[in-house]
C-alpha atoms as an extended CHARMM CRD file, in Angstrom:
* protein
*
       164  EXT
         1         1  MET       CA             73.4430000000      -18.7800000000       -0.6680000000  PROA      1               0.0000000000
         2         2  THR       CA             75.0830000000      -18.5730000000       -4.0760000000  PROA      2               0.0000000000
         3         3  THR       CA             74.7910000000      -15.6930000000       -6.5220000000  PROA      3               0.0000000000
         4         4  ILE       CA             72.7970000000      -17.9430000000       -8.8470000000  PROA      4               0.0000000000
         5         5  ASN       CA             70.2970000000      -18.6640000000       -6.0780000000  PROA      5               0.0000000000
         6         6  LEU       CA             70.0390000000      -14.9630000000       -5.2170000000  PROA      6               0.0000000000
         7         7  PHE       CA             69.2170000000      -14.1470000000       -8.8380000000  PROA      7               0.0000000000
         8         8  LEU       CA             66.6600000000      -16.9600000000       -8.9210000000  PROA      8               0.0000000000
         9         9  LEU       CA             65.0830000000      -15.6660000000       -5.7030000000  PROA      9               0.0000000000
        10        10  ALA       CA             64.9630000000      -12.1110000000       -7.1100000000  PROA      10              0.0000000000
        11        11  THR       CA             63.3710000000      -13.5030000000      -10.2810000000  PROA      11              0.0000000000
        12        12  ALA       CA             60.7220000000      -15.2860000000       -8.2250000000  PROA      12              0.0000000000
        13        13  LEU       CA             60.0480000000      -12.1060000000       -6.2640000000  PROA      13              0.0000000000
        14        14  THR       CA             59.6590000000       -9.7850000000       -9.2590000000  PROA      14              0.0000000000
        15        15  SER       CA             57.6250000000      -12.2590000000      -11.3020000000  PROA      15              0.0000000000
        16        16  GLY       CA             55.3830000000      -12.8630000000       -8.2830000000  PROA      16              0.0000000000
        17        17  LEU       CA             54.8590000000       -9.1390000000       -7.8130000000  PROA      17              0.0000000000
        18        18  ILE       CA             53.7490000000       -8.7100000000      -11.4250000000  PROA      18              0.0000000000
        19        19  ALA       CA             51.5210000000      -11.8030000000      -11.3650000000  PROA      19              0.0000000000
        20        20  GLY       CA             49.9490000000      -10.5350000000       -8.1440000000  PROA      20              0.0000000000
        21        21  LEU       CA             49.4170000000       -7.0500000000       -9.5430000000  PROA      21              0.0000000000
        22        22  PHE       CA             47.6850000000       -8.2980000000      -12.6810000000  PROA      22              0.0000000000
        23        23  TYR       CA             45.6900000000      -10.9330000000      -10.7590000000  PROA      23              0.0000000000
        24        24  SER       CA             44.4540000000       -8.4530000000       -8.1510000000  PROA      24              0.0000000000
        25        25  TYR       CA             43.5720000000       -5.9750000000      -10.8890000000  PROA      25              0.0000000000
        26        26  SER       CA             41.4990000000       -8.6810000000      -12.6010000000  PROA      26              0.0000000000
        27        27  CYS       CA             39.7390000000       -9.6310000000       -9.3600000000  PROA      27              0.0000000000
        28        28  SER       CA             38.9530000000       -6.1710000000       -8.0350000000  PROA      28              0.0000000000
        29        29  VAL       CA             39.7680000000       -3.1650000000      -10.2010000000  PROA      29              0.0000000000
        30        30  ASN       CA             38.2840000000       -4.3680000000      -13.5030000000  PROA      30              0.0000000000
        31        31  PRO       CA             34.9580000000       -5.4380000000      -11.9460000000  PROA      31              0.0000000000
        32        32  GLY       CA             34.7660000000       -2.1920000000       -9.9810000000  PROA      32              0.0000000000
        33        33  LEU       CA             35.5220000000       -0.0570000000      -13.0100000000  PROA      33              0.0000000000
        34        34  GLY       CA             33.1090000000       -2.0680000000      -15.1280000000  PROA      34              0.0000000000
        35        35  ALA       CA             30.2440000000       -0.9830000000      -12.8820000000  PROA      35              0.0000000000
        36        36  LEU       CA             30.9400000000        2.7220000000      -13.4690000000  PROA      36              0.0000000000
        37        37  PRO       CA             29.0840000000        4.8420000000      -16.0150000000  PROA      37              0.0000000000
        38        38  ASP       CA             31.0110000000        5.6130000000      -19.2100000000  PROA      38              0.0000000000
        39        39  ALA       CA             32.4640000000        8.9820000000      -18.1420000000  PROA      39              0.0000000000
        40        40  GLY       CA             33.5440000000        7.6260000000      -14.7570000000  PROA      40              0.0000000000
        41        41  TYR       CA             35.0760000000        4.5060000000      -16.2890000000  PROA      41              0.0000000000
        42        42  LEU       CA             37.0720000000        6.4040000000      -18.9130000000  PROA      42              0.0000000000
        43        43  SER       CA             38.2380000000        9.0510000000      -16.4500000000  PROA      43              0.0000000000
        44        44  ALA       CA             39.2810000000        6.4360000000      -13.8810000000  PROA      44              0.0000000000
        45        45  MET       CA             41.2200000000        4.4550000000      -16.4920000000  PROA      45              0.0000000000
        46        46  GLN       CA             43.0320000000        7.6050000000      -17.6230000000  PROA      46              0.0000000000
        47        47  SER       CA             44.0130000000        8.2730000000      -14.0120000000  PROA      47              0.0000000000
        48        48  ILE       CA             45.1090000000        4.6760000000      -13.3390000000  PROA      48              0.0000000000
        49        49  ASN       CA             47.1580000000        4.6020000000      -16.5500000000  PROA      49              0.0000000000
        50        50  ARG       CA             49.0350000000        7.7200000000      -15.4180000000  PROA      50              0.0000000000
        51        51  ALA       CA             49.5150000000        6.4270000000      -11.8630000000  PROA      51              0.0000000000
        52        52  ILE       CA             50.9620000000        3.0340000000      -12.8910000000  PROA      52              0.0000000000
        53        53  LEU       CA             53.8970000000        4.7110000000      -14.6350000000  PROA      53              0.0000000000
        54        54  ASN       CA             56.0990000000        4.8210000000      -11.5500000000  PROA      54              0.0000000000
        55        55  PRO       CA             59.4760000000        3.4240000000      -10.4200000000  PROA      55              0.0000000000
        56        56  VAL       CA             57.9750000000        0.6750000000       -8.2510000000  PROA      56              0.0000000000
        57        57  PHE       CA             55.9960000000       -0.7500000000      -11.1740000000  PROA      57              0.0000000000
        58        58  PHE       CA             58.9220000000       -0.4190000000      -13.5860000000  PROA      58              0.0000000000
        59        59  PHE       CA             61.2560000000       -2.1430000000      -11.0990000000  PROA      59              0.0000000000
        60        60  SER       CA             59.1240000000       -5.2700000000      -11.0030000000  PROA      60              0.0000000000
        61        61  PHE       CA             57.8650000000       -5.2380000000      -14.6110000000  PROA      61              0.0000000000
        62        62  MET       CA             61.2190000000       -4.5310000000      -16.2560000000  PROA      62              0.0000000000
        63        63  GLY       CA             63.1550000000       -6.3240000000      -13.5180000000  PROA      63              0.0000000000
        64        64  THR       CA             61.3580000000       -9.5400000000      -14.3900000000  PROA      64              0.0000000000
        65        65  LEU       CA             62.1010000000       -8.9670000000      -18.0690000000  PROA      65              0.0000000000
        66        66  LEU       CA             65.8240000000       -8.7230000000      -17.2450000000  PROA      66              0.0000000000
        67        67  LEU       CA             66.0680000000      -11.3290000000      -14.4830000000  PROA      67              0.0000000000
        68        68  LEU       CA             64.2550000000      -14.1650000000      -16.2540000000  PROA      68              0.0000000000
        69        69  PRO       CA             66.7120000000      -14.4950000000      -19.1630000000  PROA      69              0.0000000000
        70        70  LEU       CA             69.6440000000      -13.9830000000      -16.7800000000  PROA      70              0.0000000000
        71        71  SER       CA             68.4370000000      -16.7240000000      -14.4320000000  PROA      71              0.0000000000
        72        72  THR       CA             67.7340000000      -18.9700000000      -17.4020000000  PROA      72              0.0000000000
        73        73  TYR       CA             71.2500000000      -18.4640000000      -18.7490000000  PROA      73              0.0000000000
        74        74  GLN       CA             72.7570000000      -19.1230000000      -15.3070000000  PROA      74              0.0000000000
        75        75  HSD       CA             70.9750000000      -22.4790000000      -15.2280000000  PROA      75              0.0000000000
        76        76  LEU       CA             72.0480000000      -23.5850000000      -18.6980000000  PROA      76              0.0000000000
        77        77  GLY       CA             72.9340000000      -27.2700000000      -18.5340000000  PROA      77              0.0000000000
        78        78  THR       CA             71.0870000000      -27.9350000000      -15.2790000000  PROA      78              0.0000000000
        79        79  GLY       CA             68.3280000000      -30.0060000000      -16.8240000000  PROA      79              0.0000000000
        80        80  THR       CA             64.7700000000      -29.5150000000      -15.6360000000  PROA      80              0.0000000000
        81        81  ARG       CA             65.4150000000      -26.2190000000      -13.8390000000  PROA      81              0.0000000000
        82        82  PHE       CA             66.7840000000      -24.6880000000      -17.0400000000  PROA      82              0.0000000000
        83        83  TYR       CA             63.7550000000      -25.7740000000      -19.0710000000  PROA      83              0.0000000000
        84        84  LEU       CA             61.3220000000      -24.4540000000      -16.4630000000  PROA      84              0.0000000000
        85        85  LEU       CA             63.0920000000      -21.0880000000      -16.4980000000  PROA      85              0.0000000000
        86        86  LEU       CA             63.2430000000      -21.0680000000      -20.2900000000  PROA      86              0.0000000000
        87        87  GLY       CA             59.4900000000      -21.6630000000      -20.3890000000  PROA      87              0.0000000000
        88        88  ALA       CA             58.9180000000      -18.9290000000      -17.7990000000  PROA      88              0.0000000000
        89        89  THR       CA             61.0410000000      -16.5300000000      -19.8360000000  PROA      89              0.0000000000
        90        90  LEU       CA             59.2530000000      -17.2200000000      -23.1140000000  PROA      90              0.0000000000
        91        91  VAL       CA             55.8120000000      -16.9660000000      -21.5240000000  PROA      91              0.0000000000
        92        92  TYR       CA             56.6920000000      -13.6800000000      -19.8000000000  PROA      92              0.0000000000
        93        93  VAL       CA             58.4450000000      -12.0740000000      -22.7710000000  PROA      93              0.0000000000
        94        94  ILE       CA             55.6710000000      -12.9580000000      -25.2190000000  PROA      94              0.0000000000
        95        95  GLY       CA             52.5490000000      -13.1910000000      -23.0770000000  PROA      95              0.0000000000
        96        96  THR       CA             53.1820000000      -10.5120000000      -20.4770000000  PROA      96              0.0000000000
        97        97  PHE       CA             55.6720000000       -7.9930000000      -21.8240000000  PROA      97              0.0000000000
        98        98  GLY       CA             54.7870000000       -8.4590000000      -25.5010000000  PROA      98              0.0000000000
        99        99  VAL       CA             51.0290000000       -8.2480000000      -24.9830000000  PROA      99              0.0000000000
       100       100  THR       CA             51.4470000000       -5.2020000000      -22.7480000000  PROA      100             0.0000000000
       101       101  ALA       CA             53.7780000000       -3.3850000000      -25.1540000000  PROA      101             0.0000000000
       102       102  ALA       CA             51.9130000000       -4.2690000000      -28.3520000000  PROA      102             0.0000000000
       103       103  GLY       CA             48.3540000000       -4.2260000000      -27.0150000000  PROA      103             0.0000000000
       104       104  ASN       CA             47.6210000000       -2.5550000000      -23.6910000000  PROA      104             0.0000000000
       105       105  VAL       CA             50.0420000000        0.3590000000      -24.0560000000  PROA      105             0.0000000000
       106       106  PRO       CA             48.7090000000        1.4820000000      -27.4710000000  PROA      106             0.0000000000
       107       107  LEU       CA             45.1570000000        1.3140000000      -26.0930000000  PROA      107             0.0000000000
       108       108  ASN       CA             46.2570000000        3.3130000000      -23.0380000000  PROA      108             0.0000000000
       109       109  GLU       CA             47.8380000000        5.9260000000      -25.3090000000  PROA      109             0.0000000000
       110       110  LEU       CA             44.6510000000        6.1240000000      -27.3730000000  PROA      110             0.0000000000
       111       111  LEU       CA             42.6380000000        6.5860000000      -24.1860000000  PROA      111             0.0000000000
       112       112  SER       CA             44.9720000000        9.3100000000      -22.9060000000  PROA      112             0.0000000000
       113       113  LYS       CA             44.2710000000       11.3500000000      -26.0710000000  PROA      113             0.0000000000
       114       114  MET       CA             40.5110000000       11.1830000000      -25.5980000000  PROA      114             0.0000000000
       115       115  ASN       CA             39.0580000000       14.5070000000      -24.4860000000  PROA      115             0.0000000000
       116       116  LEU       CA             36.3090000000       13.5170000000      -22.0850000000  PROA      116             0.0000000000
       117       117  THR       CA             35.3370000000       17.0540000000      -21.1460000000  PROA      117             0.0000000000
       118       118  GLY       CA             32.3350000000       18.1020000000      -23.1480000000  PROA      118             0.0000000000
       119       119  ALA       CA             31.9600000000       14.7220000000      -24.8730000000  PROA      119             0.0000000000
       120       120  SER       CA             28.3840000000       13.6690000000      -25.4850000000  PROA      120             0.0000000000
       121       121  THR       CA             26.8900000000       10.5670000000      -23.9170000000  PROA      121             0.0000000000
       122       122  ASP       CA             27.1020000000        8.8100000000      -27.2980000000  PROA      122             0.0000000000
       123       123  GLU       CA             30.7540000000        9.8040000000      -27.7550000000  PROA      123             0.0000000000
       124       124  LEU       CA             31.6490000000        8.5240000000      -24.2800000000  PROA      124             0.0000000000
       125       125  ALA       CA             29.8660000000        5.2320000000      -24.9900000000  PROA      125             0.0000000000
       126       126  ALA       CA             31.7400000000        4.8920000000      -28.3020000000  PROA      126             0.0000000000
       127       127  HSD       CA             35.1050000000        5.6230000000      -26.6320000000  PROA      127             0.0000000000
       128       128  ARG       CA             34.4090000000        3.0010000000      -23.9740000000  PROA      128             0.0000000000
       129       129  LEU       CA             33.3120000000        0.4480000000      -26.5580000000  PROA      129             0.0000000000
       130       130  ARG       CA             36.5870000000        0.8960000000      -28.4980000000  PROA      130             0.0000000000
       131       131  PHE       CA             38.6710000000        0.5850000000      -25.3400000000  PROA      131             0.0000000000
       132       132  GLU       CA             37.1670000000       -1.6150000000      -22.6170000000  PROA      132             0.0000000000
       133       133  MET       CA             36.6480000000       -5.0210000000      -24.2520000000  PROA      133             0.0000000000
       134       134  PRO       CA             39.9520000000       -5.1250000000      -26.1650000000  PROA      134             0.0000000000
       135       135  TRP       CA             41.8850000000       -3.8760000000      -23.1150000000  PROA      135             0.0000000000
       136       136  ASN       CA             40.2550000000       -6.4200000000      -20.7830000000  PROA      136             0.0000000000
       137       137  ARG       CA             40.9050000000       -9.2590000000      -23.2330000000  PROA      137             0.0000000000
       138       138  LEU       CA             44.5830000000       -8.3100000000      -23.4900000000  PROA      138             0.0000000000
       139       139  HSD       CA             44.7890000000       -7.8710000000      -19.7270000000  PROA      139             0.0000000000
       140       140  ALA       CA             43.4090000000      -11.3950000000      -19.2390000000  PROA      140             0.0000000000
       141       141  ILE       CA             46.0970000000      -12.8040000000      -21.5520000000  PROA      141             0.0000000000
       142       142  ARG       CA             48.9190000000      -11.0250000000      -19.7280000000  PROA      142             0.0000000000
       143       143  THR       CA             47.4610000000      -12.0430000000      -16.3680000000  PROA      143             0.0000000000
       144       144  TYR       CA             47.3940000000      -15.7270000000      -17.3310000000  PROA      144             0.0000000000
       145       145  ALA       CA             50.8820000000      -15.4250000000      -18.7950000000  PROA      145             0.0000000000
       146       146  SER       CA             52.3580000000      -13.7090000000      -15.7420000000  PROA      146             0.0000000000
       147       147  VAL       CA             50.8030000000      -16.2440000000      -13.3580000000  PROA      147             0.0000000000
       148       148  LEU       CA             52.0480000000      -19.1500000000      -15.4930000000  PROA      148             0.0000000000
       149       149  SER       CA             55.5200000000      -17.6190000000      -15.6630000000  PROA      149             0.0000000000
       150       150  PHE       CA             55.5590000000      -17.1800000000      -11.8730000000  PROA      150             0.0000000000
       151       151  VAL       CA             54.4540000000      -20.7980000000      -11.3240000000  PROA      151             0.0000000000
       152       152  LEU       CA             57.2360000000      -22.0190000000      -13.6270000000  PROA      152             0.0000000000
       153       153  VAL       CA             59.7880000000      -19.9420000000      -11.6800000000  PROA      153             0.0000000000
       154       154  LEU       CA             58.4920000000      -21.3790000000       -8.3990000000  PROA      154             0.0000000000
       155       155  LEU       CA             58.7750000000      -24.8930000000       -9.8040000000  PROA      155             0.0000000000
       156       156  ALA       CA             62.3420000000      -24.0990000000      -10.8680000000  PROA      156             0.0000000000
       157       157  CYS       CA             63.1040000000      -22.9350000000       -7.3260000000  PROA      157             0.0000000000
       158       158  LEU       CA             61.7920000000      -26.2310000000       -5.9540000000  PROA      158             0.0000000000
       159       159  THR       CA             63.5290000000      -28.4290000000       -8.5300000000  PROA      159             0.0000000000
       160       160  PRO       CA             66.9070000000      -29.8650000000       -7.5500000000  PROA      160             0.0000000000
       161       161  LEU       CA             69.7820000000      -29.2440000000       -9.9230000000  PROA      161             0.0000000000
       162       162  ASP       CA             70.5040000000      -32.2650000000      -12.1010000000  PROA      162             0.0000000000
       163       163  LYS       CA             73.8670000000      -31.3670000000      -13.5830000000  PROA      163             0.0000000000
       164       164  HSD       CA             75.1550000000      -33.7520000000      -16.1880000000  PROA      164             0.0000000000
């Protein structure tokens, strides 16, 4: 196996891990959290947002951000495989990383500053209203983007090189 193929395989692995994380979150965690009362929802999200900041998550999230452009560059001039990887890179950088950095992270930081202890029922409802819908909408975008990016990487893996 060549170095180029090893990088492509690593790219498929990390992008698949992120797509799977966001997909599973959409299928299970969001619906479960959505059923909680306001205080429980906000407290659980604060806890999850702290827990996700760990080396395993950063390895796959940032690893994909680094490996996609590298794999794309390595396949420059290979025809279809290059264009699939270029598409995967653009979708991930803009739709997954960009949406997370510009949308979800600022909302998470806002949530982390909310003092839930002693907040009234109305205050908790207002906090949730400002957070939940925008966060879920952004999460849906990054989920679709990460899954699309992963599919494009898989297609690149299955596409024969057509060097010119």
